[in-house]
mmCIF file of C-alpha atoms and ligand atoms in Angstrom:
data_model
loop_
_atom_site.group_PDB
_atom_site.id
_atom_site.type_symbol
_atom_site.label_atom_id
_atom_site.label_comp_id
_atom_site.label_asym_id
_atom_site.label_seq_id
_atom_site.Cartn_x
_atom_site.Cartn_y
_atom_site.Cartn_z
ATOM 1 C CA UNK A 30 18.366 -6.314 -26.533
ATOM 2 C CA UNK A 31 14.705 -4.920 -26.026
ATOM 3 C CA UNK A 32 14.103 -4.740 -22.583
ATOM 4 C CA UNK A 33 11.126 -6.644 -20.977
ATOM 5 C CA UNK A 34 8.114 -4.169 -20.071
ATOM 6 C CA UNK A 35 6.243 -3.740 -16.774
ATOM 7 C CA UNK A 36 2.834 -1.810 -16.191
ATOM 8 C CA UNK A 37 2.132 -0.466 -12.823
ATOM 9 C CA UNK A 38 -0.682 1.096 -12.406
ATOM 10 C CA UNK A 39 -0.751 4.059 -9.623
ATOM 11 C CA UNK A 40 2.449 4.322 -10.334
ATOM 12 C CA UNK A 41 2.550 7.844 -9.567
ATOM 13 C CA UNK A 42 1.410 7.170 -6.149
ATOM 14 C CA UNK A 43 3.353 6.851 -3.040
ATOM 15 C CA UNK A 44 3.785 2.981 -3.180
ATOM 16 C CA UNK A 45 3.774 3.152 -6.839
ATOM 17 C CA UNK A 46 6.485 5.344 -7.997
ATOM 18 C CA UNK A 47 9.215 3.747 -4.982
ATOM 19 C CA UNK A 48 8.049 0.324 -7.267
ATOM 20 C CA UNK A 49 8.876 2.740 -10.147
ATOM 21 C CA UNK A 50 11.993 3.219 -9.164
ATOM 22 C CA UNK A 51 12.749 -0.138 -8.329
ATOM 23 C CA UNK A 52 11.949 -2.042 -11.726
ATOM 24 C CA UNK A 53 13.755 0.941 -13.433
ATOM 25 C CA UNK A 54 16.677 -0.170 -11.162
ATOM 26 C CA UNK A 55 16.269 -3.292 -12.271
ATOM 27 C CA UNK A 56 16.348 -3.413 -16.239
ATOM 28 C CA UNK A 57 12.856 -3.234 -17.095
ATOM 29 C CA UNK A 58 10.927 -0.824 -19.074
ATOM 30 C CA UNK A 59 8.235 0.874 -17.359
ATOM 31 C CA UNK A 60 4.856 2.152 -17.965
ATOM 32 C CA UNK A 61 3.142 3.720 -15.079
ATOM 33 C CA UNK A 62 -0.443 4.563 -15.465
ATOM 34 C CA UNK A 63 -2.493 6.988 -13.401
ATOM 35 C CA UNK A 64 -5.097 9.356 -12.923
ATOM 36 C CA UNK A 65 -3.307 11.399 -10.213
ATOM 37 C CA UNK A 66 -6.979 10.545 -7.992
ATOM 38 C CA UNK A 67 -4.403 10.608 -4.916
ATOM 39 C CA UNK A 68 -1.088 10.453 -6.740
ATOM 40 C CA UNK A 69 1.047 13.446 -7.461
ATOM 41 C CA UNK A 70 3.550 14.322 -10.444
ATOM 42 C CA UNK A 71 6.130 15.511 -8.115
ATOM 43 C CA UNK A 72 6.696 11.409 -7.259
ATOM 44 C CA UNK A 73 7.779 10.337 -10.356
ATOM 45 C CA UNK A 74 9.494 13.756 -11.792
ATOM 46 C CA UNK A 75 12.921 12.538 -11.100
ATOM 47 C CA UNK A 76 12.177 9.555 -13.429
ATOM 48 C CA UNK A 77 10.194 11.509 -16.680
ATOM 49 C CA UNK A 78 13.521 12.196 -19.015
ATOM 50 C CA UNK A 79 14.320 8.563 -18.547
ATOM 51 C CA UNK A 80 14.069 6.435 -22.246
ATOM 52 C CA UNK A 81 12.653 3.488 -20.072
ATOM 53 C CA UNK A 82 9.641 5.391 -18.411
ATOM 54 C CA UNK A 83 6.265 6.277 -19.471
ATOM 55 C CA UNK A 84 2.974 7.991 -18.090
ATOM 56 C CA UNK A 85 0.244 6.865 -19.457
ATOM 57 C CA UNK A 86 -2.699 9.435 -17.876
ATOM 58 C CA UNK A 87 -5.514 6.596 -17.574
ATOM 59 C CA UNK A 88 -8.228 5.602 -15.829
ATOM 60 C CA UNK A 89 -7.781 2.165 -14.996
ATOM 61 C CA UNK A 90 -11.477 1.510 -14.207
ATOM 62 C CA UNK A 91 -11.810 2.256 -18.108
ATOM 63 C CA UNK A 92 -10.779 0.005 -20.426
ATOM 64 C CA UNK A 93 -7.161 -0.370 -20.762
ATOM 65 C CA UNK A 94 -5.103 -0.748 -23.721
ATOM 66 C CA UNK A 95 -1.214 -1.348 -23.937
ATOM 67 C CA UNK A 96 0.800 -2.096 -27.225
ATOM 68 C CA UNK A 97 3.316 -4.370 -27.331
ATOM 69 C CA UNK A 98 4.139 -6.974 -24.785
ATOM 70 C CA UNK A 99 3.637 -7.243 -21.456
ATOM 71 C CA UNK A 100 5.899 -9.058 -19.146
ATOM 72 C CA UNK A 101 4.467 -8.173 -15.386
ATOM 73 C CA UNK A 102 1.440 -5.998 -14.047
ATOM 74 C CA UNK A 103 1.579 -4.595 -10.862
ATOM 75 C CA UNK A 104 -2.112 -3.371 -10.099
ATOM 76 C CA UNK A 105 -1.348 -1.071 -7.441
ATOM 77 C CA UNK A 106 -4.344 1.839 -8.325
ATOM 78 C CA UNK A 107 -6.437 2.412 -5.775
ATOM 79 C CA UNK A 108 -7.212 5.574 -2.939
ATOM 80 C CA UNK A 109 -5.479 3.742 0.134
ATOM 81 C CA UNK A 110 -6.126 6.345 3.325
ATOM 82 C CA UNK A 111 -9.341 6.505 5.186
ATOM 83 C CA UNK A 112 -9.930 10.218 4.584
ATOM 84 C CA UNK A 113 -9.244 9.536 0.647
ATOM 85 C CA UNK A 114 -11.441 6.507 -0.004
ATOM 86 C CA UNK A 115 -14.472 8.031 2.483
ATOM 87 C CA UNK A 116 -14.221 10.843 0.124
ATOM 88 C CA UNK A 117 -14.103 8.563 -3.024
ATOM 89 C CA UNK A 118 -16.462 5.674 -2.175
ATOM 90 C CA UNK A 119 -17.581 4.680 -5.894
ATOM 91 C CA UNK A 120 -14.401 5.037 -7.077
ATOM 92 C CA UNK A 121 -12.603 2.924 -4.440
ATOM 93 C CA UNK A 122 -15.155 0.388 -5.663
ATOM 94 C CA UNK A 123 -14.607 0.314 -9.393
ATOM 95 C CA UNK A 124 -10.763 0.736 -9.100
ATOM 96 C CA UNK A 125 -10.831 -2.474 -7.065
ATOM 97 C CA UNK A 126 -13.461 -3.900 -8.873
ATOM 98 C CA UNK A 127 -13.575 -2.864 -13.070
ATOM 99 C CA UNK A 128 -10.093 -1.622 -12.343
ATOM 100 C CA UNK A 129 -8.883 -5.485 -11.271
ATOM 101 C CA UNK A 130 -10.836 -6.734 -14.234
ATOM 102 C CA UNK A 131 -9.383 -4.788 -16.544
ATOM 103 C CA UNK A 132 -5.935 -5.628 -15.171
ATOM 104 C CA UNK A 133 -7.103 -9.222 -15.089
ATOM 105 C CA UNK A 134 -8.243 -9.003 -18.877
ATOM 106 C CA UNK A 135 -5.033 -7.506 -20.066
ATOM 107 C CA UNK A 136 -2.568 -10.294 -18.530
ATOM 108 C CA UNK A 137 -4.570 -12.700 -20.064
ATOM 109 C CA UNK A 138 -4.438 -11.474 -23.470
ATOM 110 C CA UNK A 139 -0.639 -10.209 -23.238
ATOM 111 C CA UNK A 140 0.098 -14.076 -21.242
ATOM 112 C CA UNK A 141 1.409 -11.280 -18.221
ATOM 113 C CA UNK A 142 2.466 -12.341 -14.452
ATOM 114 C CA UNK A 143 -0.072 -10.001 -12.697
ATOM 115 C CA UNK A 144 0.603 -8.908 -8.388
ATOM 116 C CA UNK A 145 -2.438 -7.247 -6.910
ATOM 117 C CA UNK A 146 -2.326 -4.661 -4.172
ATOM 118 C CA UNK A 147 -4.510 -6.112 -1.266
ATOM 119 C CA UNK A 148 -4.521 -4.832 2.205
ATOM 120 C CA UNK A 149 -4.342 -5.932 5.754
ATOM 121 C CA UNK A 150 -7.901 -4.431 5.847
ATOM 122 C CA UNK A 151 -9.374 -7.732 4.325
ATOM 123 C CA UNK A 152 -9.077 -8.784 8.136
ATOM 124 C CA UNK A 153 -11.486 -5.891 9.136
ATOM 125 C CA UNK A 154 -11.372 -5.159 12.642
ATOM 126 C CA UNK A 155 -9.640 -8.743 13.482
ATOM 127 C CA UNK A 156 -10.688 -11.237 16.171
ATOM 128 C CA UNK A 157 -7.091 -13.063 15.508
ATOM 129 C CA UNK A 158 -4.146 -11.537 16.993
ATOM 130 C CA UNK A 159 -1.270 -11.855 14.770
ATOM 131 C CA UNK A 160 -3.398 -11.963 11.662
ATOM 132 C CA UNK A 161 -2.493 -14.589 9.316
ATOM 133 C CA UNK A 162 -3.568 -15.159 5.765
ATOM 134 C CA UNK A 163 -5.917 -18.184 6.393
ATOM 135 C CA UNK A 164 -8.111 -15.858 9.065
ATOM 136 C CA UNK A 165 -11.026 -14.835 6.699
ATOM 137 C CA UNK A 166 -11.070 -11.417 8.759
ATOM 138 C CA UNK A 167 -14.086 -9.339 10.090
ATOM 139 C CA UNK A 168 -15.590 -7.080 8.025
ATOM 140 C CA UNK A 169 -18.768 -4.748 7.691
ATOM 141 C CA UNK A 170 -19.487 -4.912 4.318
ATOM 142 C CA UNK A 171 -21.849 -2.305 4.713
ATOM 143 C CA UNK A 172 -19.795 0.736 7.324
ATOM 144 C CA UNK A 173 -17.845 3.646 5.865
ATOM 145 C CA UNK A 174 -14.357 1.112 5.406
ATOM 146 C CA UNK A 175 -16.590 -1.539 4.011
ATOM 147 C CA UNK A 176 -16.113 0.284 0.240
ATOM 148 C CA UNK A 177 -12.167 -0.062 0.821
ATOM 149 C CA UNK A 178 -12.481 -3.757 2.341
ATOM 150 C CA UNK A 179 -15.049 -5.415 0.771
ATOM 151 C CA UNK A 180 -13.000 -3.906 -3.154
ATOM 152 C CA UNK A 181 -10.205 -5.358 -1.617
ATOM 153 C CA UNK A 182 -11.630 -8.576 -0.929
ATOM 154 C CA UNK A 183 -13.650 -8.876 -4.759
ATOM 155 C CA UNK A 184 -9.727 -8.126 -5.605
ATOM 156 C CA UNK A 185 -8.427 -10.993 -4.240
ATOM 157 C CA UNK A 186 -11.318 -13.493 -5.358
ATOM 158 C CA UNK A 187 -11.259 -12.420 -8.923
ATOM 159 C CA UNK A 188 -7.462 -12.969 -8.871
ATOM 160 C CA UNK A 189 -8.005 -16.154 -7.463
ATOM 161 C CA UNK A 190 -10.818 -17.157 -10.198
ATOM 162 C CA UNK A 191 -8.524 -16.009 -13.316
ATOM 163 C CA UNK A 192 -5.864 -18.128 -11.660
ATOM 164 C CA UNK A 193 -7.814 -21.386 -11.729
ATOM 165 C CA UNK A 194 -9.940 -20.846 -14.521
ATOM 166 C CA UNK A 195 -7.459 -19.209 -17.090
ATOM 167 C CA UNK A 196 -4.547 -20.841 -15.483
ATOM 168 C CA UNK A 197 -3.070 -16.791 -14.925
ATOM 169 C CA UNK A 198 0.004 -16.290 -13.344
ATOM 170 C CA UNK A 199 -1.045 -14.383 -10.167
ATOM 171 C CA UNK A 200 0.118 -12.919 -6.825
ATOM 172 C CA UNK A 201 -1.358 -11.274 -3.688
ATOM 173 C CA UNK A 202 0.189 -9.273 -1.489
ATOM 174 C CA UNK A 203 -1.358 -8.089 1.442
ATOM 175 C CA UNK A 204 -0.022 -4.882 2.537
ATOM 176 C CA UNK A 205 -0.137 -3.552 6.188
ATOM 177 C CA UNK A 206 0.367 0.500 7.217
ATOM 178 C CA UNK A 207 3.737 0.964 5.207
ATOM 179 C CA UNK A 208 5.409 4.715 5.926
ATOM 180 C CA UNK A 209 8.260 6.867 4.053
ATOM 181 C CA UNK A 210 9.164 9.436 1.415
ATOM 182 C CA UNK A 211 6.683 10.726 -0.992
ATOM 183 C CA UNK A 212 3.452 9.901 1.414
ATOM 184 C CA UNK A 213 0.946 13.125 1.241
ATOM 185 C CA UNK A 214 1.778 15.246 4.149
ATOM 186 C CA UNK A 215 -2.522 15.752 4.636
ATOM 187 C CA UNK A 216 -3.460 12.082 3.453
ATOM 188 C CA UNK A 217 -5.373 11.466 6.428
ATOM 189 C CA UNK A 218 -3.240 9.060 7.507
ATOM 190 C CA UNK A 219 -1.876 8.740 11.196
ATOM 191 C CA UNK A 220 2.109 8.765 10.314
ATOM 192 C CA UNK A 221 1.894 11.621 7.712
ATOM 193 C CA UNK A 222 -0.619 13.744 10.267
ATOM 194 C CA UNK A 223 1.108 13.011 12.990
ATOM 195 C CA UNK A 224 4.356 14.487 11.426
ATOM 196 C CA UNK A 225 3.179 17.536 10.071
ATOM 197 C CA UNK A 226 1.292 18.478 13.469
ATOM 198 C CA UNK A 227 4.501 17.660 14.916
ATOM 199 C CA UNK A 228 6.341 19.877 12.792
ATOM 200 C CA UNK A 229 4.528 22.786 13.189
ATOM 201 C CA UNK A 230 4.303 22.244 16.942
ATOM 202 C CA UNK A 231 0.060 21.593 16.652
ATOM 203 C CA UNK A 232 -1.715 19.268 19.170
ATOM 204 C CA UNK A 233 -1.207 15.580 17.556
ATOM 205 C CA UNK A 234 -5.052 14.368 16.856
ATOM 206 C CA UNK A 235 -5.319 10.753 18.502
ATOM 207 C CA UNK A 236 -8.830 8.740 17.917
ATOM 208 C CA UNK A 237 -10.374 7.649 20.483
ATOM 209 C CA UNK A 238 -8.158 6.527 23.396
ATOM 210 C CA UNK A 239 -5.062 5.581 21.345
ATOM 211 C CA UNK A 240 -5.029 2.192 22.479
ATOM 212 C CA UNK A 241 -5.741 0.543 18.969
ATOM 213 C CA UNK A 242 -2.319 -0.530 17.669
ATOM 214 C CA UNK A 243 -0.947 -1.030 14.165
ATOM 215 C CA UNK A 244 2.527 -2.252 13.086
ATOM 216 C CA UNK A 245 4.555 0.284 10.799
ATOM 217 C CA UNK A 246 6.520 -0.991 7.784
ATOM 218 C CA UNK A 247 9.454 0.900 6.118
ATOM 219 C CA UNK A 248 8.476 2.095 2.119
ATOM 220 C CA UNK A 249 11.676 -0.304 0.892
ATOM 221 C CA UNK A 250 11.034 -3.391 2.856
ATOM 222 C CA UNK A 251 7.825 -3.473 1.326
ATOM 223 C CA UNK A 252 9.178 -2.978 -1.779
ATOM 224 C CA UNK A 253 11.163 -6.111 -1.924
ATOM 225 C CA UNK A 254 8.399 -8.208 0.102
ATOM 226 C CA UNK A 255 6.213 -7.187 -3.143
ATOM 227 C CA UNK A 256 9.416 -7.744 -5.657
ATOM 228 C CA UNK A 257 10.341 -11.057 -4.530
ATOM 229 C CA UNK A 258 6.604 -12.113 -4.522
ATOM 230 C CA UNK A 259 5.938 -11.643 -8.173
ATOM 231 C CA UNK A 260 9.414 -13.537 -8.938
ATOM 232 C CA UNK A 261 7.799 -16.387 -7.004
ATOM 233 C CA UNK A 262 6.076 -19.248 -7.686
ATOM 234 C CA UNK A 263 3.356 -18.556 -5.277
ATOM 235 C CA UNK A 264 -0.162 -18.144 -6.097
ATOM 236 C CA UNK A 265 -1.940 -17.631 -2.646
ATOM 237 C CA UNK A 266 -2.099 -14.531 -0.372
ATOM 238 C CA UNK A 267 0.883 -13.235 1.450
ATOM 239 C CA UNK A 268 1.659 -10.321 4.304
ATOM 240 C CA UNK A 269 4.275 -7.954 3.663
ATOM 241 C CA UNK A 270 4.060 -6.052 7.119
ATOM 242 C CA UNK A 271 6.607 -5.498 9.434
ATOM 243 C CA UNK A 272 5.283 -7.002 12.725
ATOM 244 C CA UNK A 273 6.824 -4.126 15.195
ATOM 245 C CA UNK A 274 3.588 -3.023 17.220
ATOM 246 C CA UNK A 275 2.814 -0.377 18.436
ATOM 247 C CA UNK A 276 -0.350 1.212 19.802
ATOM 248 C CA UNK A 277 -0.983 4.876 18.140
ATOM 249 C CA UNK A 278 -0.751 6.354 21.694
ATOM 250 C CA UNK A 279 2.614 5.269 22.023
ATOM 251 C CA UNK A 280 3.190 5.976 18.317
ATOM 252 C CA UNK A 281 2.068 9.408 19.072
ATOM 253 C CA UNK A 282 4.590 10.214 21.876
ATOM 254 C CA UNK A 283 7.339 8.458 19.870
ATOM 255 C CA UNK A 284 6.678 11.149 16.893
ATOM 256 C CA UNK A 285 7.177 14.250 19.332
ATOM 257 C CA UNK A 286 10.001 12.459 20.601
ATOM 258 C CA UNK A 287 12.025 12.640 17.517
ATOM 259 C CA UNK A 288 10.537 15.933 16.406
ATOM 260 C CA UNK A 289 11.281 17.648 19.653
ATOM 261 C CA UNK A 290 8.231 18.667 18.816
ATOM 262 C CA UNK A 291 6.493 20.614 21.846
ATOM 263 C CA UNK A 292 3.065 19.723 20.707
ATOM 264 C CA UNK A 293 0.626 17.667 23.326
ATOM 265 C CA UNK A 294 -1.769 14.864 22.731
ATOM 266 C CA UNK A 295 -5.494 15.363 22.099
ATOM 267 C CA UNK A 296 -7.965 12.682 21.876
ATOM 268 C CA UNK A 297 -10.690 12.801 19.091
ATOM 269 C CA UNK A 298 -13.646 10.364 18.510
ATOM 270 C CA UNK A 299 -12.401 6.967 16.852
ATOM 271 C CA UNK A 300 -14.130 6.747 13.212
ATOM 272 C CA UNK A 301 -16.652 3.712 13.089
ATOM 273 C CA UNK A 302 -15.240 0.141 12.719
ATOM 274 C CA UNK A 303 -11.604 1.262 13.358
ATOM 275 C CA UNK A 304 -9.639 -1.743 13.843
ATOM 276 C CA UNK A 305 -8.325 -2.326 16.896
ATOM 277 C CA UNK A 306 -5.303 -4.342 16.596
ATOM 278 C CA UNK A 307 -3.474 -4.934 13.762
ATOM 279 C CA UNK A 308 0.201 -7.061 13.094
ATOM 280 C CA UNK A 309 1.090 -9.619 10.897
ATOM 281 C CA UNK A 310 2.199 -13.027 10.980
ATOM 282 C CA UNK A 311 4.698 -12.853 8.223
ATOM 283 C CA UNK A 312 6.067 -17.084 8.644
ATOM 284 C CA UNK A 313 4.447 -17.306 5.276
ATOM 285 C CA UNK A 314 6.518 -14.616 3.696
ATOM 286 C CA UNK A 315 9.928 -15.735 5.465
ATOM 287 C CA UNK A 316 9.251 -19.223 4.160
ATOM 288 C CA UNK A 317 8.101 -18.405 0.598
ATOM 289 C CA UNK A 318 9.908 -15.608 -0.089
ATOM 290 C CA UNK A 319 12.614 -15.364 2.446
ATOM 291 C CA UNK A 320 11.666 -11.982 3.164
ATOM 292 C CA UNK A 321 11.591 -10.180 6.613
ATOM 293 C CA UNK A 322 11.770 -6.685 6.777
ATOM 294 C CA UNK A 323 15.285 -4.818 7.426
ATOM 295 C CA UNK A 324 14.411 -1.175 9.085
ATOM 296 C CA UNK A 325 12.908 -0.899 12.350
ATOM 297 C CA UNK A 326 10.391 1.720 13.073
ATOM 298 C CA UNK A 327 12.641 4.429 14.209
ATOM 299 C CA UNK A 328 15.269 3.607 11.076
ATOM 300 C CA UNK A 329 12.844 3.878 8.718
ATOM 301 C CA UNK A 330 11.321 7.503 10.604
ATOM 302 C CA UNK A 331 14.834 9.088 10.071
ATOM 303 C CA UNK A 332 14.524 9.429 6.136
ATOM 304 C CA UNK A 333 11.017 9.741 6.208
ATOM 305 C CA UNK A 334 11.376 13.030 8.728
ATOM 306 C CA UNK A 335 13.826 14.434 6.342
ATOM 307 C CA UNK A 336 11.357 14.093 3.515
ATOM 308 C CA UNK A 337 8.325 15.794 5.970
ATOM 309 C CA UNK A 338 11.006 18.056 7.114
ATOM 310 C CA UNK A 339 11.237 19.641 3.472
ATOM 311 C CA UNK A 340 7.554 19.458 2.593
ATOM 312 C CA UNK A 341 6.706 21.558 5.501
ATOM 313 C CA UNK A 342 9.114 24.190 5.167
ATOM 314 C CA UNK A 343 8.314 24.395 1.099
HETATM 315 P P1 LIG B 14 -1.628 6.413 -3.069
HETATM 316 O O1 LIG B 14 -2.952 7.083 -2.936
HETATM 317 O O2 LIG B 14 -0.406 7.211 -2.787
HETATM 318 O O3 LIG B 14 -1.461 5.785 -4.510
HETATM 319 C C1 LIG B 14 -2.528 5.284 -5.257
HETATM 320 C C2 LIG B 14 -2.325 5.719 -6.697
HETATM 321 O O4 LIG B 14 -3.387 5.157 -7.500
HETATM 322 C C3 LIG B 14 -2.415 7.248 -6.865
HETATM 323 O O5 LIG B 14 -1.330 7.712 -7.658
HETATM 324 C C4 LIG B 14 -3.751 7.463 -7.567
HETATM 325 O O6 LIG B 14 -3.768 8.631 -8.355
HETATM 326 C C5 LIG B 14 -3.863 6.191 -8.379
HETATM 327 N N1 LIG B 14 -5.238 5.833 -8.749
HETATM 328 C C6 LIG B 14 -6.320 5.762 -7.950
HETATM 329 N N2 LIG B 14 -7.402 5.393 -8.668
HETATM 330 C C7 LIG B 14 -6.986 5.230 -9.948
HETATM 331 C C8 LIG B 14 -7.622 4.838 -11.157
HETATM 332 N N3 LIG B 14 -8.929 4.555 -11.206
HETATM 333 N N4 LIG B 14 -6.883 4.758 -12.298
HETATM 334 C C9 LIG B 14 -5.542 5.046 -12.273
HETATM 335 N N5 LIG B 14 -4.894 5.422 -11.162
HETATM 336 C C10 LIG B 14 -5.600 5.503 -10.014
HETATM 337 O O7 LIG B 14 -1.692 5.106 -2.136
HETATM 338 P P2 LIG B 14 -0.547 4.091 -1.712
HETATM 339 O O8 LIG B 14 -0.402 4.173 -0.266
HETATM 340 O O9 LIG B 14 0.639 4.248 -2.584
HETATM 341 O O10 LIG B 14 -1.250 2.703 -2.044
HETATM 342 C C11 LIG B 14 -1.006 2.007 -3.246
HETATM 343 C C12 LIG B 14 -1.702 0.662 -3.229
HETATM 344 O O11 LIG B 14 -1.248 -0.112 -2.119
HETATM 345 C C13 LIG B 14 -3.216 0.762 -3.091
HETATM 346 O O12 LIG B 14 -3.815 -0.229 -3.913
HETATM 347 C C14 LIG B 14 -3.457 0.444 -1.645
HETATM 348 O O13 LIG B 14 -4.730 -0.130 -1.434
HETATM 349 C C15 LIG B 14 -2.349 -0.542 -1.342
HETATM 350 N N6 LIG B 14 -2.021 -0.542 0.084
HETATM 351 C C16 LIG B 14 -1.330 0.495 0.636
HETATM 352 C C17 LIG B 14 -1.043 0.486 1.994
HETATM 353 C C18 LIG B 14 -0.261 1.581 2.660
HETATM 354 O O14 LIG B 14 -0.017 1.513 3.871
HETATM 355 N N7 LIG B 14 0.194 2.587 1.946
HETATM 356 C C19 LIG B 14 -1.482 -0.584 2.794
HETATM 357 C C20 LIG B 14 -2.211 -1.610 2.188
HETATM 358 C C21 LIG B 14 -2.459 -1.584 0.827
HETATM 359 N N1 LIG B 15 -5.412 7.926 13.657
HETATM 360 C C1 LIG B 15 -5.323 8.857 14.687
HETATM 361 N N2 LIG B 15 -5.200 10.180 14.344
HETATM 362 C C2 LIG B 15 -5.138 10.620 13.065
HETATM 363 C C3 LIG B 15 -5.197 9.667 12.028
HETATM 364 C C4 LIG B 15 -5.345 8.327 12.365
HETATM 365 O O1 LIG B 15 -5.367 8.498 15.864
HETATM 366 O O2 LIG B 15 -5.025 11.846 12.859
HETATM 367 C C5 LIG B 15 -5.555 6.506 14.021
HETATM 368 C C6 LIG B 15 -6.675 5.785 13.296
HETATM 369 O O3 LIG B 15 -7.905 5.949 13.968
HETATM 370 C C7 LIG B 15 -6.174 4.356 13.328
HETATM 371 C C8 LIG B 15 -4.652 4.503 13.269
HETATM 372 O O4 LIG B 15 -4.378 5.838 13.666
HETATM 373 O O5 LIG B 15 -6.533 3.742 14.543
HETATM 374 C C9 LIG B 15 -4.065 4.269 11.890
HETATM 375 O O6 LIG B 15 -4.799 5.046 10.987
HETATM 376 P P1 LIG B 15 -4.396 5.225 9.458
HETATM 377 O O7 LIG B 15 -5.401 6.142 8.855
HETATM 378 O O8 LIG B 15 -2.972 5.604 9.360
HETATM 379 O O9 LIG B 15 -4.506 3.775 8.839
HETATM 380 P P2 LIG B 15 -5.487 2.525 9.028
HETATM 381 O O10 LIG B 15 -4.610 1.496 9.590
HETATM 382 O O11 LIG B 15 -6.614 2.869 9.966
HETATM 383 O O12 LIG B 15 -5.953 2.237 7.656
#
């Protein structure tokens, strides 16, 4: 029996290859396409001699062509860390912008169940505390995150126009900080950073007083919040976050903690418009989806340590 065929697109990216993985796991044929902007090789080795997986090397902001049929599209392409889309401002914008287009175009023409990547950054720096999806968030279009945010949020409202005007089957998932194997050890990002400084016993950079919190979620709860989202029948927004707070202080300490790390704390300015709570109110995922995440912060740290662990002493 031919198998039915998904297309992921930064599927050699963290996010992307565990989603890999996971429709590989589950029967389907896969086609992962990437530029390797932020993604690495290395992600997806493990899965290259398989007869179900592809690479297509692609632009997605270019015109995308797939033969054959299409069952799902996961548009997951995108530079996700601060550092990354700072650097890559223009393309941040077309990825989320052309990129989601093209996406859009192809799912209409193959008649393909599409799930975009949106972020917990479509609720800026949030004046709602737990953020749910009907707060319409707080964002400057115009600051340095406003390329990232304001992409995001086209994303979202082009999905939603192909949805009622084509009738497309479409899904959003909004995705808060998720953490574990095959994140960039210099991403930018506070977990990965943190680690590596950690690791090689350097002073752990915190911006500004470390009071801003976030809420962490573990790479494979994600992956089935996002899984069991596209098999629904639910058109509208959703968070797939794990609502364990913390503040990055705290998070910080925590990450020497388990190191044994004997590197101290120093305090750095906070970058412009960094937002200073963040947590989800996930009542619309447990009653859609019947989803709530399974790993705590620390459970989810011990496998992603082992992966730093490696990375540092290769
Ligand atoms: P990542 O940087 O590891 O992966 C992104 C992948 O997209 C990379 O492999 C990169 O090479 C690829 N890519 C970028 N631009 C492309 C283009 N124009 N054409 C083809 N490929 C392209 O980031 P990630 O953390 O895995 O994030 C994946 C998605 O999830 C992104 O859309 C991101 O916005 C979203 N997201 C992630 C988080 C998180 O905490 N990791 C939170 C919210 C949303
Ligand atoms: N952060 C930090 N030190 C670092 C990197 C990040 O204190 O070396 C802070 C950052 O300012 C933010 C939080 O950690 O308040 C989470 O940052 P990250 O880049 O991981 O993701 P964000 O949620 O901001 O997109």
């Amino acid at each position: 029996m031919t198998k039915e065929k998904v297309l992921i697109t930064g599927g050699a990216g963290f996010i992307g290859s565990h989603l890999c993985d996971r429709f590989l796991s589950e029967g389907y044929q896969v086609i992962a396409m990437d530029n390797l902007l932020t993604g690495e090789i290395q992600n997806i080795k493990h899965l290259m001699s398989q007869p179900d997986f592809e690479l297509l090397h692609h632009d997605v902001s270019n015109y995308v062509h797939i033969t054959g049929n299409l069952k799902y599209i996961m548009h997951f392409a995108s530079p996700a860390s601060p550092i990354d889309y700072l650097k890559m401002p223009i393309q941040t914008m077309k990825v989320g912008s052309r990129g989601t287009l093209n996406c859009l175009g192809l799912a209409k023409a193959k008649g393909a169940r599409i799930l975009i990547a949106s972020t917990s950054e479509i609720y800026g720096d949030p004046l709602i505390h737990p953020q749910q999806e009907d707060y319409w968030g707080n964002v400057n279009p115009i600051g340095p995150r406003g390329v990232y945010d304001e992409a995001k949020r086209f994303q979202e409202a082009v999905t939603m126009a192909y949805h009622r005007f084509h009738g497309l089957e479409t899904r959003i998932a909004r995705i808060f900080n998720t953490f574990g194997p095959r994140m960039r050890l210099c991403d930018g990002r506070a977990l990965p950073t943190f680690i590596s400084q950690a690791l090689r016993n350097e002073d752990l950079t915190v911006f500004g007083d470390g009071s801003q919190t976030r809420s962490f979620t573990y790479v494979d709860d994600l992956i089935d919040g996002v899984y069991r989202l596209l098999l629904s029948n639910y058109p509208y927004p959703v968070n797939i976050g794990n609502p364990e707070e913390i503040t990055i202080k705290e998070f910080g300490e925590e990450i020497i903690k388990i190191t044994g790390s004997k590197s101290k704390i120093v305090y750095l300015d906070l970058p412009k418009d960094d937002p200073k709570q963040r947590k989800p109110d996930i009542s619309r995922a447990k009653k859609e989806l019947d989803w709530k995440p399974k790993y705590n912060r620390v459970e989810g740290l011990k496998p992603t340590l082992e992966y730093f662990q490696k990375k540092v002493s290769d």
